[in-house]
Amino acid sequence: MAKEKTTEIKKEEATTEAEKKVVVPKTPKKKVISGILSIEATFNNTKVLFADKAGNTLFWSSAGSLGFRGAKKGTPFAASKVGDVIGSKAAILGVKDADVMVLGVGSGREPAIRAFMAHGIEITSISDSTPVPHNGPKAKKPRRV
C-alpha cells in the first residue's frame, strides 16, 4: 500500500480560507420594483419562488435547501426561515411590492408570508391556488391518533 500524502494547515491559514468562503451578496444587475411570490406549502416541505411580473424566476429557496432535514422541513419555523431568506434577497434587489400565490395546505403558508413582509415589502394581493379535486380519486383515510 502506498502511503497517502497528508498536508497540515496552520491555524492562520485555516482562518483565512474560512474568511474567503463567506458569501457576499452581489449588487443587483437590474432593479425589480414588483414581482410574484409563489409559496408551495406541502406537509413535507415549503418551497418559495420569487419571479418578476413576466414570470421569469429571479431566485428561490426551500426548507430542504436551507439545511432542514426530515420532518423538520414541514414545520412553520422552517417556512419562516425560507421566507426570511427570500425577503432579504428581494430587499437587496429593490422590490417594493409583490403579489402572493399560495399553493398547498401545509403549515408553512402564513409564516413564510409574515417573514417575507418583515423586510418592508408590501403585499398587494394574496391568492390561493391550491388544487381541489372535483370528486377525483378516493381520499386518504383519516389518521388514528
PDB file of C-alpha atoms in Angstrom:
ATOM      1  CA  MET A   1       0.000   0.000   0.000  1.00  0.00           C
ATOM      2  CA  ALA A   2       1.240   3.418  -0.883  1.00  0.00           C
ATOM      3  CA  LYS A   3       1.473   5.964   1.861  1.00  0.00           C
ATOM      4  CA  GLU A   4      -1.054   8.784   1.426  1.00  0.00           C
ATOM      5  CA  LYS A   5       0.171  12.327   1.464  1.00  0.00           C
ATOM      6  CA  THR A   6      -1.238  14.446   4.254  1.00  0.00           C
ATOM      7  CA  THR A   7      -0.905  18.178   4.449  1.00  0.00           C
ATOM      8  CA  GLU A   8      -1.196  20.139   7.638  1.00  0.00           C
ATOM      9  CA  ILE A   9      -2.726  23.578   7.516  1.00  0.00           C
ATOM     10  CA  LYS A  10      -1.570  26.101  10.045  1.00  0.00           C
ATOM     11  CA  LYS A  11      -4.160  27.848  12.191  1.00  0.00           C
ATOM     12  CA  GLU A  12      -3.643  31.228  10.485  1.00  0.00           C
ATOM     13  CA  GLU A  13      -4.101  29.727   7.012  1.00  0.00           C
ATOM     14  CA  ALA A  14      -7.290  27.927   8.056  1.00  0.00           C
ATOM     15  CA  THR A  15      -8.935  31.129   9.267  1.00  0.00           C
ATOM     16  CA  THR A  16      -8.066  32.989   6.064  1.00  0.00           C
ATOM     17  CA  GLU A  17      -9.532  30.160   3.963  1.00  0.00           C
ATOM     18  CA  ALA A  18     -12.738  30.245   6.014  1.00  0.00           C
ATOM     19  CA  GLU A  19     -12.975  34.013   5.562  1.00  0.00           C
ATOM     20  CA  LYS A  20     -12.707  33.604   1.788  1.00  0.00           C
ATOM     21  CA  LYS A  21     -15.769  31.316   1.744  1.00  0.00           C
ATOM     22  CA  VAL A  22     -18.107  33.975   3.195  1.00  0.00           C
ATOM     23  CA  VAL A  23     -20.805  34.725   0.632  1.00  0.00           C
ATOM     24  CA  VAL A  24     -21.343  38.416  -0.035  1.00  0.00           C
ATOM     25  CA  PRO A  25     -24.496  39.329  -1.975  1.00  0.00           C
ATOM     26  CA  LYS A  26     -23.809  40.719  -5.414  1.00  0.00           C
ATOM     27  CA  THR A  27     -25.009  44.105  -6.480  1.00  0.00           C
ATOM     28  CA  PRO A  28     -28.253  43.627  -8.398  1.00  0.00           C
ATOM     29  CA  LYS A  29     -27.989  43.606 -12.184  1.00  0.00           C
ATOM     30  CA  LYS A  30     -31.408  45.163 -12.621  1.00  0.00           C
ATOM     31  CA  LYS A  31     -33.925  46.790 -10.329  1.00  0.00           C
ATOM     32  CA  VAL A  32     -37.217  44.969  -9.916  1.00  0.00           C
ATOM     33  CA  ILE A  33     -39.963  47.072  -8.346  1.00  0.00           C
ATOM     34  CA  SER A  34     -42.706  44.453  -8.144  1.00  0.00           C
ATOM     35  CA  GLY A  35     -42.899  40.707  -8.556  1.00  0.00           C
ATOM     36  CA  ILE A  36     -44.748  37.485  -7.842  1.00  0.00           C
ATOM     37  CA  LEU A  37     -44.056  35.383  -4.742  1.00  0.00           C
ATOM     38  CA  SER A  38     -45.093  31.739  -5.149  1.00  0.00           C
ATOM     39  CA  ILE A  39     -45.299  29.641  -1.984  1.00  0.00           C
ATOM     40  CA  GLU A  40     -45.775  25.876  -2.214  1.00  0.00           C
ATOM     41  CA  ALA A  41     -46.526  24.578   1.276  1.00  0.00           C
ATOM     42  CA  THR A  42     -46.820  20.800   1.443  1.00  0.00           C
ATOM     43  CA  PHE A  43     -46.893  18.626   4.546  1.00  0.00           C
ATOM     44  CA  ASN A  44     -43.249  17.670   3.964  1.00  0.00           C
ATOM     45  CA  ASN A  45     -41.580  20.877   2.736  1.00  0.00           C
ATOM     46  CA  THR A  46     -42.063  24.577   1.952  1.00  0.00           C
ATOM     47  CA  LYS A  47     -40.747  25.987  -1.332  1.00  0.00           C
ATOM     48  CA  VAL A  48     -40.752  29.711  -2.106  1.00  0.00           C
ATOM     49  CA  LEU A  49     -40.040  31.202  -5.535  1.00  0.00           C
ATOM     50  CA  PHE A  50     -39.796  34.878  -6.483  1.00  0.00           C
ATOM     51  CA  ALA A  51     -40.359  35.933 -10.097  1.00  0.00           C
ATOM     52  CA  ASP A  52     -40.801  39.219 -11.925  1.00  0.00           C
ATOM     53  CA  LYS A  53     -44.171  40.215 -13.407  1.00  0.00           C
ATOM     54  CA  ALA A  54     -43.294  38.477 -16.694  1.00  0.00           C
ATOM     55  CA  GLY A  55     -42.887  35.176 -14.823  1.00  0.00           C
ATOM     56  CA  ASN A  56     -39.095  34.902 -15.073  1.00  0.00           C
ATOM     57  CA  THR A  57     -37.657  33.273 -11.950  1.00  0.00           C
ATOM     58  CA  LEU A  58     -35.256  35.548 -10.083  1.00  0.00           C
ATOM     59  CA  PHE A  59     -34.471  33.378  -7.051  1.00  0.00           C
ATOM     60  CA  TRP A  60     -35.938  30.574  -4.959  1.00  0.00           C
ATOM     61  CA  SER A  61     -35.375  28.718  -1.731  1.00  0.00           C
ATOM     62  CA  SER A  62     -36.817  25.808   0.213  1.00  0.00           C
ATOM     63  CA  ALA A  63     -36.593  24.374   3.704  1.00  0.00           C
ATOM     64  CA  GLY A  64     -34.500  21.485   2.387  1.00  0.00           C
ATOM     65  CA  SER A  65     -32.016  23.811   0.694  1.00  0.00           C
ATOM     66  CA  LEU A  66     -31.532  25.685   3.993  1.00  0.00           C
ATOM     67  CA  GLY A  67     -30.396  22.511   5.731  1.00  0.00           C
ATOM     68  CA  PHE A  68     -33.590  21.287   7.379  1.00  0.00           C
ATOM     69  CA  ARG A  69     -33.943  17.531   7.055  1.00  0.00           C
ATOM     70  CA  GLY A  70     -36.743  15.028   7.501  1.00  0.00           C
ATOM     71  CA  ALA A  71     -39.832  16.067   9.429  1.00  0.00           C
ATOM     72  CA  LYS A  72     -38.293  19.452  10.301  1.00  0.00           C
ATOM     73  CA  LYS A  73     -38.740  20.650   6.690  1.00  0.00           C
ATOM     74  CA  GLY A  74     -42.511  20.846   7.076  1.00  0.00           C
ATOM     75  CA  THR A  75     -42.526  22.953  10.249  1.00  0.00           C
ATOM     76  CA  PRO A  76     -43.675  26.589  10.441  1.00  0.00           C
ATOM     77  CA  PHE A  77     -40.231  27.577  11.765  1.00  0.00           C
ATOM     78  CA  ALA A  78     -38.523  26.245   8.640  1.00  0.00           C
ATOM     79  CA  ALA A  79     -41.062  28.088   6.471  1.00  0.00           C
ATOM     80  CA  SER A  80     -40.369  31.351   8.297  1.00  0.00           C
ATOM     81  CA  LYS A  81     -36.637  30.935   7.658  1.00  0.00           C
ATOM     82  CA  VAL A  82     -37.328  30.351   3.952  1.00  0.00           C
ATOM     83  CA  GLY A  83     -39.492  33.488   3.823  1.00  0.00           C
ATOM     84  CA  ASP A  84     -36.762  35.421   5.613  1.00  0.00           C
ATOM     85  CA  VAL A  85     -34.121  34.381   3.053  1.00  0.00           C
ATOM     86  CA  ILE A  86     -36.367  35.284   0.108  1.00  0.00           C
ATOM     87  CA  GLY A  87     -37.325  38.596   1.739  1.00  0.00           C
ATOM     88  CA  SER A  88     -33.706  39.608   2.244  1.00  0.00           C
ATOM     89  CA  LYS A  89     -32.833  38.744  -1.366  1.00  0.00           C
ATOM     90  CA  ALA A  90     -35.845  40.725  -2.595  1.00  0.00           C
ATOM     91  CA  ALA A  91     -34.879  43.717  -0.448  1.00  0.00           C
ATOM     92  CA  ILE A  92     -31.365  43.673  -1.934  1.00  0.00           C
ATOM     93  CA  LEU A  93     -32.923  43.637  -5.410  1.00  0.00           C
ATOM     94  CA  GLY A  94     -35.043  46.706  -4.544  1.00  0.00           C
ATOM     95  CA  VAL A  95     -38.506  45.121  -4.575  1.00  0.00           C
ATOM     96  CA  LYS A  96     -41.257  47.407  -3.232  1.00  0.00           C
ATOM     97  CA  ASP A  97     -44.379  45.227  -3.593  1.00  0.00           C
ATOM     98  CA  ALA A  98     -45.331  41.678  -4.514  1.00  0.00           C
ATOM     99  CA  ASP A  99     -48.344  39.543  -5.349  1.00  0.00           C
ATOM    100  CA  VAL A 100     -48.501  36.272  -3.410  1.00  0.00           C
ATOM    101  CA  MET A 101     -49.705  32.949  -4.819  1.00  0.00           C
ATOM    102  CA  VAL A 102     -50.097  30.181  -2.241  1.00  0.00           C
ATOM    103  CA  LEU A 103     -50.265  26.524  -3.226  1.00  0.00           C
ATOM    104  CA  GLY A 104     -50.891  23.647  -0.834  1.00  0.00           C
ATOM    105  CA  VAL A 105     -52.245  23.030   2.634  1.00  0.00           C
ATOM    106  CA  GLY A 106     -49.043  22.758   4.681  1.00  0.00           C
ATOM    107  CA  SER A 107     -48.330  24.554   7.937  1.00  0.00           C
ATOM    108  CA  GLY A 108     -45.811  26.904   6.293  1.00  0.00           C
ATOM    109  CA  ARG A 109     -48.288  29.094   4.415  1.00  0.00           C
ATOM    110  CA  GLU A 110     -48.630  32.016   6.816  1.00  0.00           C
ATOM    111  CA  PRO A 111     -45.145  32.007   8.412  1.00  0.00           C
ATOM    112  CA  ALA A 112     -43.473  32.326   5.002  1.00  0.00           C
ATOM    113  CA  ILE A 113     -45.637  35.352   4.127  1.00  0.00           C
ATOM    114  CA  ARG A 114     -45.080  37.007   7.517  1.00  0.00           C
ATOM    115  CA  ALA A 115     -41.300  36.568   7.316  1.00  0.00           C
ATOM    116  CA  PHE A 116     -41.303  37.977   3.766  1.00  0.00           C
ATOM    117  CA  MET A 117     -43.326  41.023   4.865  1.00  0.00           C
ATOM    118  CA  ALA A 118     -40.896  41.689   7.734  1.00  0.00           C
ATOM    119  CA  HIS A 119     -38.380  43.061   5.201  1.00  0.00           C
ATOM    120  CA  GLY A 120     -40.608  46.035   4.365  1.00  0.00           C
ATOM    121  CA  ILE A 121     -42.098  44.648   1.161  1.00  0.00           C
ATOM    122  CA  GLU A 122     -45.778  45.408   0.645  1.00  0.00           C
ATOM    123  CA  ILE A 123     -48.125  42.561  -0.289  1.00  0.00           C
ATOM    124  CA  THR A 124     -50.663  43.765  -2.867  1.00  0.00           C
ATOM    125  CA  SER A 125     -52.734  40.581  -3.187  1.00  0.00           C
ATOM    126  CA  ILE A 126     -52.825  37.035  -1.852  1.00  0.00           C
ATOM    127  CA  SER A 127     -54.384  34.319  -3.999  1.00  0.00           C
ATOM    128  CA  ASP A 128     -54.853  30.679  -3.017  1.00  0.00           C
ATOM    129  CA  SER A 129     -54.247  28.343  -5.966  1.00  0.00           C
ATOM    130  CA  THR A 130     -54.472  25.067  -4.044  1.00  0.00           C
ATOM    131  CA  PRO A 131     -55.738  22.358  -6.394  1.00  0.00           C
ATOM    132  CA  VAL A 132     -59.080  20.965  -5.193  1.00  0.00           C
ATOM    133  CA  PRO A 133     -60.413  17.767  -6.782  1.00  0.00           C
ATOM    134  CA  HIS A 134     -63.958  17.759  -8.157  1.00  0.00           C
ATOM    135  CA  ASN A 135     -64.724  14.283  -6.811  1.00  0.00           C
ATOM    136  CA  GLY A 136     -61.476  12.731  -8.066  1.00  0.00           C
ATOM    137  CA  PRO A 137     -59.751   9.656  -6.612  1.00  0.00           C
ATOM    138  CA  LYS A 138     -60.658   8.330  -3.179  1.00  0.00           C
ATOM    139  CA  ALA A 139     -59.185  10.429  -0.359  1.00  0.00           C
ATOM    140  CA  LYS A 140     -56.704   9.061   2.163  1.00  0.00           C
ATOM    141  CA  LYS A 141     -58.147   7.513   5.297  1.00  0.00           C
ATOM    142  CA  PRO A 142     -58.037   9.746   8.410  1.00  0.00           C
ATOM    143  CA  ARG A 143     -55.229   9.172  10.886  1.00  0.00           C
ATOM    144  CA  ARG A 144     -55.952   7.468  14.191  1.00  0.00           C
ATOM    145  CA  VAL A 145     -54.050   9.404  16.794  1.00  0.00           C
TER     146      VAL A 145
END
